[in-house]
XYZ file of C-alpha atoms in Angstrom:
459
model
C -71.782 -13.817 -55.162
C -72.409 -9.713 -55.573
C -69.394 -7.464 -55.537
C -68.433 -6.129 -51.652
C -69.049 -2.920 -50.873
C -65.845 -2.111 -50.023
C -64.338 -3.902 -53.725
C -67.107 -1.769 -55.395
C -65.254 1.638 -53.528
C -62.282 0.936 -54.945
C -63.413 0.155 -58.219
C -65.409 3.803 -58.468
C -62.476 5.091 -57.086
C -60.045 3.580 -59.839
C -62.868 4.200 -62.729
C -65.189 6.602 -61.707
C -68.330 5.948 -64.128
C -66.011 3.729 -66.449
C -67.412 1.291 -64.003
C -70.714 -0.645 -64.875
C -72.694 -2.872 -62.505
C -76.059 -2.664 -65.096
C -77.638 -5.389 -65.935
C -77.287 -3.963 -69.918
C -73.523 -3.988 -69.582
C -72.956 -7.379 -67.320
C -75.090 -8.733 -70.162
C -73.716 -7.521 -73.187
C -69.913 -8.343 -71.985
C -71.191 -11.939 -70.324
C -70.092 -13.763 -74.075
C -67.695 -14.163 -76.725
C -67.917 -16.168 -80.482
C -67.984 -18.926 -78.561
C -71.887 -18.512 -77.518
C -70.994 -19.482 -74.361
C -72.007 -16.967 -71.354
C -71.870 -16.121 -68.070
C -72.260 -12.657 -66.361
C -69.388 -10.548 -64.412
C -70.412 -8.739 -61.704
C -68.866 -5.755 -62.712
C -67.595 -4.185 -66.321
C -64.498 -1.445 -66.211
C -63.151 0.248 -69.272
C -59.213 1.109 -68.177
C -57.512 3.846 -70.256
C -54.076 2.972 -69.248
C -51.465 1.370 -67.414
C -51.587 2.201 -63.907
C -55.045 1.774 -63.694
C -54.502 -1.508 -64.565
C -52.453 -1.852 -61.518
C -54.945 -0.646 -59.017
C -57.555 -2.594 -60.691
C -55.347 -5.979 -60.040
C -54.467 -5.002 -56.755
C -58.184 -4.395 -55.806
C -58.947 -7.542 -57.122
C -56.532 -9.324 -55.716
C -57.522 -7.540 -52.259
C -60.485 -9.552 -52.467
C -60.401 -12.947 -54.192
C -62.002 -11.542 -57.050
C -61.963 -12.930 -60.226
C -60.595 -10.831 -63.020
C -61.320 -11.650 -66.512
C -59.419 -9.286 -69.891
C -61.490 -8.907 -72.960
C -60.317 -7.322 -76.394
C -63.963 -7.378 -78.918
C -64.809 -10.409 -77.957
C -64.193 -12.363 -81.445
C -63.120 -15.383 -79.679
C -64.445 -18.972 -80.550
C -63.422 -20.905 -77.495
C -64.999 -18.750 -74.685
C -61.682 -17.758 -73.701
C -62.930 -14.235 -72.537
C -66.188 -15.386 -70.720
C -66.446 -14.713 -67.156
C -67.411 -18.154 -65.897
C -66.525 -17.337 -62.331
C -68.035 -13.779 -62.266
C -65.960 -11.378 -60.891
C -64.809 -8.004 -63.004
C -64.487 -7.743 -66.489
C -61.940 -5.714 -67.814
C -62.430 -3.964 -71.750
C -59.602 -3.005 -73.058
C -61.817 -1.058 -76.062
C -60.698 2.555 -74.714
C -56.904 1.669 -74.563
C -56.915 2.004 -78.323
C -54.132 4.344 -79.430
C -51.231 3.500 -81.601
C -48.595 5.511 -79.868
C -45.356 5.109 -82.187
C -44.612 4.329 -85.424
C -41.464 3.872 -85.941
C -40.360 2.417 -89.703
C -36.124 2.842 -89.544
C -36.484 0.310 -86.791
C -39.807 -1.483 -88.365
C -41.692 -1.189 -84.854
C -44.963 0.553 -83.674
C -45.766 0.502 -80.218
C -49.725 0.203 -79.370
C -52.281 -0.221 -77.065
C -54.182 -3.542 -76.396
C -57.738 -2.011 -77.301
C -56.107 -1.119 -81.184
C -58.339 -2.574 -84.149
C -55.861 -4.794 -86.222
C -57.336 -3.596 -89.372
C -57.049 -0.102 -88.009
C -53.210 -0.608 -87.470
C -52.787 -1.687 -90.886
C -54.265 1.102 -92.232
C -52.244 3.053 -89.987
C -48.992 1.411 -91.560
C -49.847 1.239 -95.124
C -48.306 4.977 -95.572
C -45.258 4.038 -94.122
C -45.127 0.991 -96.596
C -45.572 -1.379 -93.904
C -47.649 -3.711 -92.286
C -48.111 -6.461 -89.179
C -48.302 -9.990 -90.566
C -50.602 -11.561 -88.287
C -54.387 -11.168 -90.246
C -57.183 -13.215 -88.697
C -60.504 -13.138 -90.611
C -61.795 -11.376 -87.826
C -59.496 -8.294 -88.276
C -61.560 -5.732 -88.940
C -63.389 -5.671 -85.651
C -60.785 -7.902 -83.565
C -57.960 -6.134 -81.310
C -54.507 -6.428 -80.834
C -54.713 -7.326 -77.511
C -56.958 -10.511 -78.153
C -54.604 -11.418 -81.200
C -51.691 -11.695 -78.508
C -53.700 -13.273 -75.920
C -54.418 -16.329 -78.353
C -51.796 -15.706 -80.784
C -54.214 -15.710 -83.681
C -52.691 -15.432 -86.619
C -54.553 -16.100 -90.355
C -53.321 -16.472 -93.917
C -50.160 -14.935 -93.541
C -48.791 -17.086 -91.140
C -47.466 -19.521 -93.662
C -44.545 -17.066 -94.827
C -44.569 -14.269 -92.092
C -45.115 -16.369 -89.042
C -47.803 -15.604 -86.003
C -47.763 -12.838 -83.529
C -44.816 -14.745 -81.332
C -42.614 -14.165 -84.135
C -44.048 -10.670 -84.606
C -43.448 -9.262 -81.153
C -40.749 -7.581 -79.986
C -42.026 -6.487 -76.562
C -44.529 -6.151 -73.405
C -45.731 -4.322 -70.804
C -47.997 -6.306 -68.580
C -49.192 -6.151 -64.882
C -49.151 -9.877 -63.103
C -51.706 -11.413 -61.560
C -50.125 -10.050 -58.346
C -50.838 -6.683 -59.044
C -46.807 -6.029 -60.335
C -46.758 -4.121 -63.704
C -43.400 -4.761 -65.750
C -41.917 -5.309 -69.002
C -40.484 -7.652 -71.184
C -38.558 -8.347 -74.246
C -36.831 -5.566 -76.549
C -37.037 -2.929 -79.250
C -34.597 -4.473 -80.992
C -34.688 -7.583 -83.551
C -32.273 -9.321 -81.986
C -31.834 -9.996 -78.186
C -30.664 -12.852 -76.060
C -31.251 -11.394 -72.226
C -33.063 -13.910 -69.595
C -36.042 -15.250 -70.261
C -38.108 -15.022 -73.084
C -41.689 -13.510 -71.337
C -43.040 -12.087 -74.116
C -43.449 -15.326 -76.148
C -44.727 -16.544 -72.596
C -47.357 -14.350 -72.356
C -48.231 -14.330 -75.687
C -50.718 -16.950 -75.924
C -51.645 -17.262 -72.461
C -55.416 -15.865 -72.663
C -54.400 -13.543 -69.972
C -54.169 -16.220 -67.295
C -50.704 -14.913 -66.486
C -50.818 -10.722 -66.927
C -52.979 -8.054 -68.804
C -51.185 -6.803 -71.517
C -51.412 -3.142 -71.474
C -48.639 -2.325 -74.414
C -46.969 -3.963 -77.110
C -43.879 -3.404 -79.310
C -44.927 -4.933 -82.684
C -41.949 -6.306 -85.226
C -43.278 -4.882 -88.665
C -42.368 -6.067 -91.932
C -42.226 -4.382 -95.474
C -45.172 -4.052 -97.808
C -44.571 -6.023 -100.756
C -45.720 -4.766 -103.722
C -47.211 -7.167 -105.795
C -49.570 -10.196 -105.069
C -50.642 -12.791 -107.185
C -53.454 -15.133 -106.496
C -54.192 -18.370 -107.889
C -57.307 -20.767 -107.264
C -56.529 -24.616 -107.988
C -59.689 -26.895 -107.995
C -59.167 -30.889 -107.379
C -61.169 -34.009 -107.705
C -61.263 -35.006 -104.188
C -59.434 -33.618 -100.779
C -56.681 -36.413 -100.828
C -55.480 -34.599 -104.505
C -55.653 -31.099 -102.970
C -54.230 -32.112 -100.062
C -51.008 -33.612 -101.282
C -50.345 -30.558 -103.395
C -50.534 -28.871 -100.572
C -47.492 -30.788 -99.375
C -45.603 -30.261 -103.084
C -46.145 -26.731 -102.466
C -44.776 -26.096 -99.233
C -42.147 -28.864 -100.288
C -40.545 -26.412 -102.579
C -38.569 -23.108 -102.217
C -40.795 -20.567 -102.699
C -43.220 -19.987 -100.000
C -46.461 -18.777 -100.835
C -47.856 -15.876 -98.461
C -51.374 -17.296 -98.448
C -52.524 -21.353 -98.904
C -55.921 -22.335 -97.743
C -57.884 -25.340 -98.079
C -61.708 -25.650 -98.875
C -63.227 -29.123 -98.843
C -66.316 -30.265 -101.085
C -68.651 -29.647 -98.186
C -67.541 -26.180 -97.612
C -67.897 -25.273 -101.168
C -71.065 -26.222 -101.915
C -71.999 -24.369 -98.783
C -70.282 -21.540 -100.063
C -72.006 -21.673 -103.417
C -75.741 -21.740 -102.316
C -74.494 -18.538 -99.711
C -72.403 -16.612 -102.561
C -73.899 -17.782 -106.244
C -72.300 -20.096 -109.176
C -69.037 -18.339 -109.107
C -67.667 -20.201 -106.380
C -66.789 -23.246 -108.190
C -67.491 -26.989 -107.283
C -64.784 -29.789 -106.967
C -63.949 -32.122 -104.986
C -61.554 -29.506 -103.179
C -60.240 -26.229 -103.256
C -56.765 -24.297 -102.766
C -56.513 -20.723 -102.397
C -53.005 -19.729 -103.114
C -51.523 -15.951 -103.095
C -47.583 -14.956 -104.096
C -46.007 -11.848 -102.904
C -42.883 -9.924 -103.974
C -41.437 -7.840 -106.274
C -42.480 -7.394 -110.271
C -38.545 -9.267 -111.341
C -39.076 -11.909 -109.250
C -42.778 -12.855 -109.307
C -43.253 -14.408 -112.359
C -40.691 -17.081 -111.606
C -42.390 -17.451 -107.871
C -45.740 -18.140 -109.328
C -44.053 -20.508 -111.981
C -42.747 -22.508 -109.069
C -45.581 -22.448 -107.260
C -48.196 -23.344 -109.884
C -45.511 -25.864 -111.161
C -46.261 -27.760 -107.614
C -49.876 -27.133 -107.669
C -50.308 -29.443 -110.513
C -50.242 -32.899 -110.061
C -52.587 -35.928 -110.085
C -56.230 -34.726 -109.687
C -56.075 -31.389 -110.415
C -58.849 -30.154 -112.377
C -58.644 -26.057 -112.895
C -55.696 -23.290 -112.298
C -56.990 -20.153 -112.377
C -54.779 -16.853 -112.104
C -56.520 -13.573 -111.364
C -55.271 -10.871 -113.685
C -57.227 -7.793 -111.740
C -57.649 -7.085 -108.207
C -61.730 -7.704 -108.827
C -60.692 -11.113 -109.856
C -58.346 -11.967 -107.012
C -61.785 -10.537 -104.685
C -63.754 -13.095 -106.825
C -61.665 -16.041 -106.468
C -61.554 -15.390 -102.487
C -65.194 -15.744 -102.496
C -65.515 -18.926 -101.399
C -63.562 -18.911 -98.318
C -65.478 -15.335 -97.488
C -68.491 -16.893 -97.832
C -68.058 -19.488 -96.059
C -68.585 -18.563 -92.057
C -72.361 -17.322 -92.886
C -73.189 -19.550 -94.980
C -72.494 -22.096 -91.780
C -74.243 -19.960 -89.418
C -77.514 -20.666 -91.558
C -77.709 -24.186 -90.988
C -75.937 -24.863 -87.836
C -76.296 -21.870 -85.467
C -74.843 -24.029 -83.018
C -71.758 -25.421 -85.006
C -68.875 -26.261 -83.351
C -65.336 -24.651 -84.983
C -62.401 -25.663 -83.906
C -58.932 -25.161 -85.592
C -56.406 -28.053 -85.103
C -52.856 -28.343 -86.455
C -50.591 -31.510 -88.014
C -47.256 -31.334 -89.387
C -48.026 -30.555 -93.142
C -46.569 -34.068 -94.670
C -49.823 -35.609 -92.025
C -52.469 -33.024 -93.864
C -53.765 -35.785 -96.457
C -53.944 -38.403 -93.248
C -56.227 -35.510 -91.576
C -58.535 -34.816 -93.945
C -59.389 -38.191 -94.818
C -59.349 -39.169 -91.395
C -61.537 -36.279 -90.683
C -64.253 -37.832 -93.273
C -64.041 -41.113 -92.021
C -64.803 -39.782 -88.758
C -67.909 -37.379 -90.140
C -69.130 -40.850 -91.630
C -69.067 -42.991 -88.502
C -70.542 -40.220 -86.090
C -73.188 -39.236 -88.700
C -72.091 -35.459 -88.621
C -72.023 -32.756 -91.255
C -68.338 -31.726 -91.252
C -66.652 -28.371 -92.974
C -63.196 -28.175 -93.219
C -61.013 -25.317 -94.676
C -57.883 -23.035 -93.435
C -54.446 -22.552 -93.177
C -53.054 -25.554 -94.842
C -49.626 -24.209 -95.422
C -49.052 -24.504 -91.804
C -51.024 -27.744 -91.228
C -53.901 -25.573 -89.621
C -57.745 -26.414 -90.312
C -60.387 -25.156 -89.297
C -63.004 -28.501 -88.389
C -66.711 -26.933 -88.254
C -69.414 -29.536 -87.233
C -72.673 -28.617 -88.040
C -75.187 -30.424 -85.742
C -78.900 -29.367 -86.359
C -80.469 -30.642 -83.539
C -79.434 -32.462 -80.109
C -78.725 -35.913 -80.896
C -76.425 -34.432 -83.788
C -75.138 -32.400 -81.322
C -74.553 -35.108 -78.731
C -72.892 -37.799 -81.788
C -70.929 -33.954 -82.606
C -69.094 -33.918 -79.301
C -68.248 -37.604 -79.152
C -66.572 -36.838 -83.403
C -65.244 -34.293 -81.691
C -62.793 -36.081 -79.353
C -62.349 -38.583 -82.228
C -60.681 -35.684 -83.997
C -58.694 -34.343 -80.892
C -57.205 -37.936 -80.749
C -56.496 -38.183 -84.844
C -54.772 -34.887 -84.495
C -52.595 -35.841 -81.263
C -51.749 -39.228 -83.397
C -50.570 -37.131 -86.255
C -48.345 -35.426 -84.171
C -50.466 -32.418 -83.881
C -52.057 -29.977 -81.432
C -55.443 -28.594 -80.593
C -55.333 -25.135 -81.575
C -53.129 -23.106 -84.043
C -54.948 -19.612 -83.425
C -58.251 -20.025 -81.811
C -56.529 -21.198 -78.315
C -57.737 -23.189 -75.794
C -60.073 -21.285 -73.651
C -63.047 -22.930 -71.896
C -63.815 -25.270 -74.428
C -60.841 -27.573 -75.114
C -59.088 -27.086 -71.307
C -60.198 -30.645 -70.570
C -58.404 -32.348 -73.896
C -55.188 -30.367 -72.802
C -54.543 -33.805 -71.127
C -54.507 -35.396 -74.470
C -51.757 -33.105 -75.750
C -49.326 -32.438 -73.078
C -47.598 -34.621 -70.330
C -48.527 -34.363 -66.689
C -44.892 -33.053 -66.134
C -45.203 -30.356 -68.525
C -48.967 -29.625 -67.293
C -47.270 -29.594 -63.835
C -44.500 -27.028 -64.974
C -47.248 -24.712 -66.396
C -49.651 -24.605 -63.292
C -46.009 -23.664 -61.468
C -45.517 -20.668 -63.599
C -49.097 -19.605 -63.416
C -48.812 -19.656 -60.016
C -45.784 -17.430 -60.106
C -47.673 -14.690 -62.058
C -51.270 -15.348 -60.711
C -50.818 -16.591 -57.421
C -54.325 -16.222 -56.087
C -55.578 -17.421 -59.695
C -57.683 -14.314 -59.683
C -56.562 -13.853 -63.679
C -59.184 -15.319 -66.260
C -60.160 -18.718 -63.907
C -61.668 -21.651 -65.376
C -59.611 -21.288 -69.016
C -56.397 -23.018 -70.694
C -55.504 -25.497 -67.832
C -57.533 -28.389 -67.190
C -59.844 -28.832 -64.068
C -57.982 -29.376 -61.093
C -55.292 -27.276 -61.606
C -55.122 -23.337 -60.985
C-alpha cells in the first residue's frame, strides 16, 4: 500500500529532494543480479549517519518496511524490496575517511567502490583482501552485508576476518558501534562478525573499520589443465594439503570452458578441467612457493602446467574464468548461480556428484570458483520452462549433496530471497530459533530488509 502522508513528511523532512517517489527511480532500484523485482514505494539517498537514524525511526513510526542497497550486484535478491516500503542507497555515503597504514586500518563509508578503495591503498602499499568479481562496480557496504569475498579468500580470509569495526543503527532506530581499532580485542560480544553477513536484517551499516594487509610484491600465476574434473579436483586437495597456500585457486569444469572458448577465442584451452592458481610473496621466497605448489599440482591426469612469465600472460591465462559470466548470459539469460561450499577433502565428491545430478535432471550445468576454500559457483543454464522447472528440482538435489558433504549453501553470494526456504536444510530448528531471537532484538518490528535470510514463518 502507498506511503502515508504523514511517513512521506518525514521522509522530505529527513532528505529533502534525496527522496524519490518516481516511477523512474522505484523502477530502476526495484532489482538486483538476481532478476528478481519488486518496487519500493519510496527511494532515499542518506549522506550520513544520523540521517540514518531518523530514517529508521520514521520507519519504524509506521510499520514500514526498510530495505539497504549498496549497487545492487547481488545474485540472490537479497536487496529487492519484496514488501515495498523505502529503499535506502547507500551510493552517496561513498567517502573513504581515514587511511591509516602504522595501524593497517582505513575507515570508510558503506557507499565506497571496492575497486576504488584499492586504488586508494595501493600508494600506501596496501590493500583489503576481500575481491569479488564484481569489484569494480560493487560497494563495501554490500561486501559486508553478504560477506562476499572472491579469490583471495583462500590465503587472506573473507571480510569477517577483515573487519575490525562498525557503526550501525538497529532496526529500532538505535545507532551504535561495535568491535575495535585494534587487531586484537576480547571485550563482549563479537557484533561485528554478527552483522557482517546479515543482509542488513539486523542494522544499516553506516561505517566500517577495515583490517588491511600488506601488498605483496610479486605474483605468480600458473594454469594446470586435467583430463577430467575428478583429476583437477583432487589436486586441488594436494594443493591446499601442503604448506604453502596459494593466494588464488579456482576451478573451471569442461562445460565452462568450452563456453568460455566460443565467448573469448582458442586461447582458452580445452580439457577436461581447469585450475587457475596464483602465488604471492617476496622475490627470495617465491621460487620455492611455486615449486611447492606446482609440485602438488601434478599428479594423475594432469595434462598442461603453464607459468606466465609477463603480466600480459598472467591476463591471458585468466581469460577463461573472465569470460566466463557472459558467455553464460548468452545462452541462459535466465540461469540460475548459486555458490555452495564443502570441506575441501569433499570437492571431488561435489563435482562428480554435481554431474551425476546435471545427467539425471537433464540440465546444462557450469561449475567453477573458489576451490581452495571448497566454494563453487553451480550455474544451471535452463533455456526454456520445462528446463527451468527440471532446473529447480537439480537444484535442491544439489542443496541436499552439499548439506551431505558437510557443506553450506552460500560462501559469498548469501542467502537472500532465493535460498531462505533451504535454510531448513542447513541449520537446526534450535539454532533457526536462536537467530529469529536475535533478530528480534535488533529489528523488533522486522521493519529491516523483510522477506530475506530466514525462512517463511519466522521474522
Amino acid at each position: 500500500m502507498p506511503l502515508s502522508d504523514s511517513l512521506l513528511q518525514a521522509l522530505h523532512s529527513i532528505f529533502g529532494d534525496a527522496l524519490h517517489t518516481g516511477p523512474a527511480e522505484r523502477l530502476a532500484y526495484a532489482y538486483d543480479n538476481s532478476r528478481l523485482n519488486a518496487q519500493p514505494d519510496a527511494v532515499v539517498f542518506p549522506t550520513g549517519h544520523a540521517q540514518v537514524e531518523a530514517l529508521v525511526r520514521a520507519c519504524r513510526d509506521h510499520r514500514v518496511p526498510l530495505t539497504a542497497r549498496g549497487r545492487g550486484s547481488n545474485t540472490t535478491g537479497a536487496t529487492v524490496p519484496v514488501e515495498g516500503g523505502v529503499v535506502a542507497s547507500f551510493e552517496r555515503m561513498n567517502r573513504v575517511l581515514r587511511i591509516d597504514p602504522a595501524n593497517r586500518l582505513a575507515v570508510v563509508e558503506p557507499g565506497v567502490i571496492n575497486g576504488d578503495l584499492q586504488r586508494a591503498l595501493a600508494p600506501h602499499g596496501l590493500f583489503w583482501p576481500p575481491d569479488p568479481s564484481s569489484s569494480p562496480w560493487c560497494s563495501i557496504g554490500g561486501n559486508l552485508a553478504c560477506n562476499a569475498a572472491g579469490p583471495r579468500a583462500v590465503k587472506y580470509g573473507t571480510p569477517r576476518e577483515n573487519t575490525l569495526g562498525l557503526r550501525a543503527v538497529a532496526g529500532t532506530g538505535e545507532g551504535f558501534r561495535c568491535g575495535t581499532y585494534t587487531s586484537k580485542g576480547s571485550t563482549g560480544y563479537d557484533l561485528t562478525r554478527l552483522l557482517i553477513g546479515s543482509e542488513g536484517t539486523l542494522a544499516l551499516i553506516t561505517e566500517a573499520t577495515l583490517k588491511l594487509t600488506p601488498r605483496p610484491s610479486t605474483i605468480r600465476t600458473l594454469r594446470a589443465t586435467y583430463r577430467d574434473v575428478g583429476a583437477a579436483a583432487q589436486a586441488v586437495a594436494r594443493i591446499m594439503g601442503q604448506p604453502v597456500t596459494p593466494c588464488a585457486l579456482e576451478f573451471i569444469d569442461e562445460t565452462a570452458l568450452k563456453l568460455a572458448r566460443a565467448h573469448a577465442g582458442d586461447h582458452v584451452p580445452l580439457a577436461g578441467a581447469l585450475l587457475m592458481i596464483e602465488v604471492d610473496g617476496e622475490p627470495e621466497t617465491l621460487d620455492s612457493a611455486v615449486a611447492a605448489v606446482s609440485a602438488a599440482a601434478r599428479g594423475d591426469g594432469l595434462l598442461s602446467l603453464d607459468a606466465a612469465a609477463t603480466a600480459e600472460e598472467a591476463q591471458q591465462l585468466w581469460a577463461a574464468r573472465k569470460a566466463l559470466s557472459p558467455a553464460q548470459r548468452t545462452i541462459a539469460p535466465d540461469k540460475i548461480n548459486e555458490d555452495v561450499v564443502v570441506p575441501v577433502s569433499r570437492l571431488p565428491e561435489l563435482v562428480q556428484g554435481i554431474q551425476r545430478l546435471a545427467t539425471k535432471h537433464d540440465v546444462l550445468i557450469v561449475s567453477f570458483g573458489h576451490a581452495g576454500n571448497g566454494n563453487l559457483h553451480v550455474n544451471l543454464l535452463p533455456r526454456d520452462a520445462a528446463e527451468r522447472e527440471r532446473a529447480h528440482a537439480c537444484l535442491a538435489g544439489i542443496f541436499a549433496l552439499v548439506i551431505e558433504l558437510e557443506g553450506t549453501l552460500s560462501g559469498e553470494h548469501g542467502i537472500g530471497r532465493i535460498k531462505r526456504e533451504f535454510m531448513p536444510l542447513a541449520l537446526a530448528p534450535e539454532t533457526l530459533h536462536l537467530m529469529r531471537e536475535v533478530k528480534r532484538a535488533f529489528d523488533p518490528d522486522a521493519i529491516l530488509n523483510p522477506g530475506k535470510l530466514l525462512p517463511a514463518g519466522s521474522a
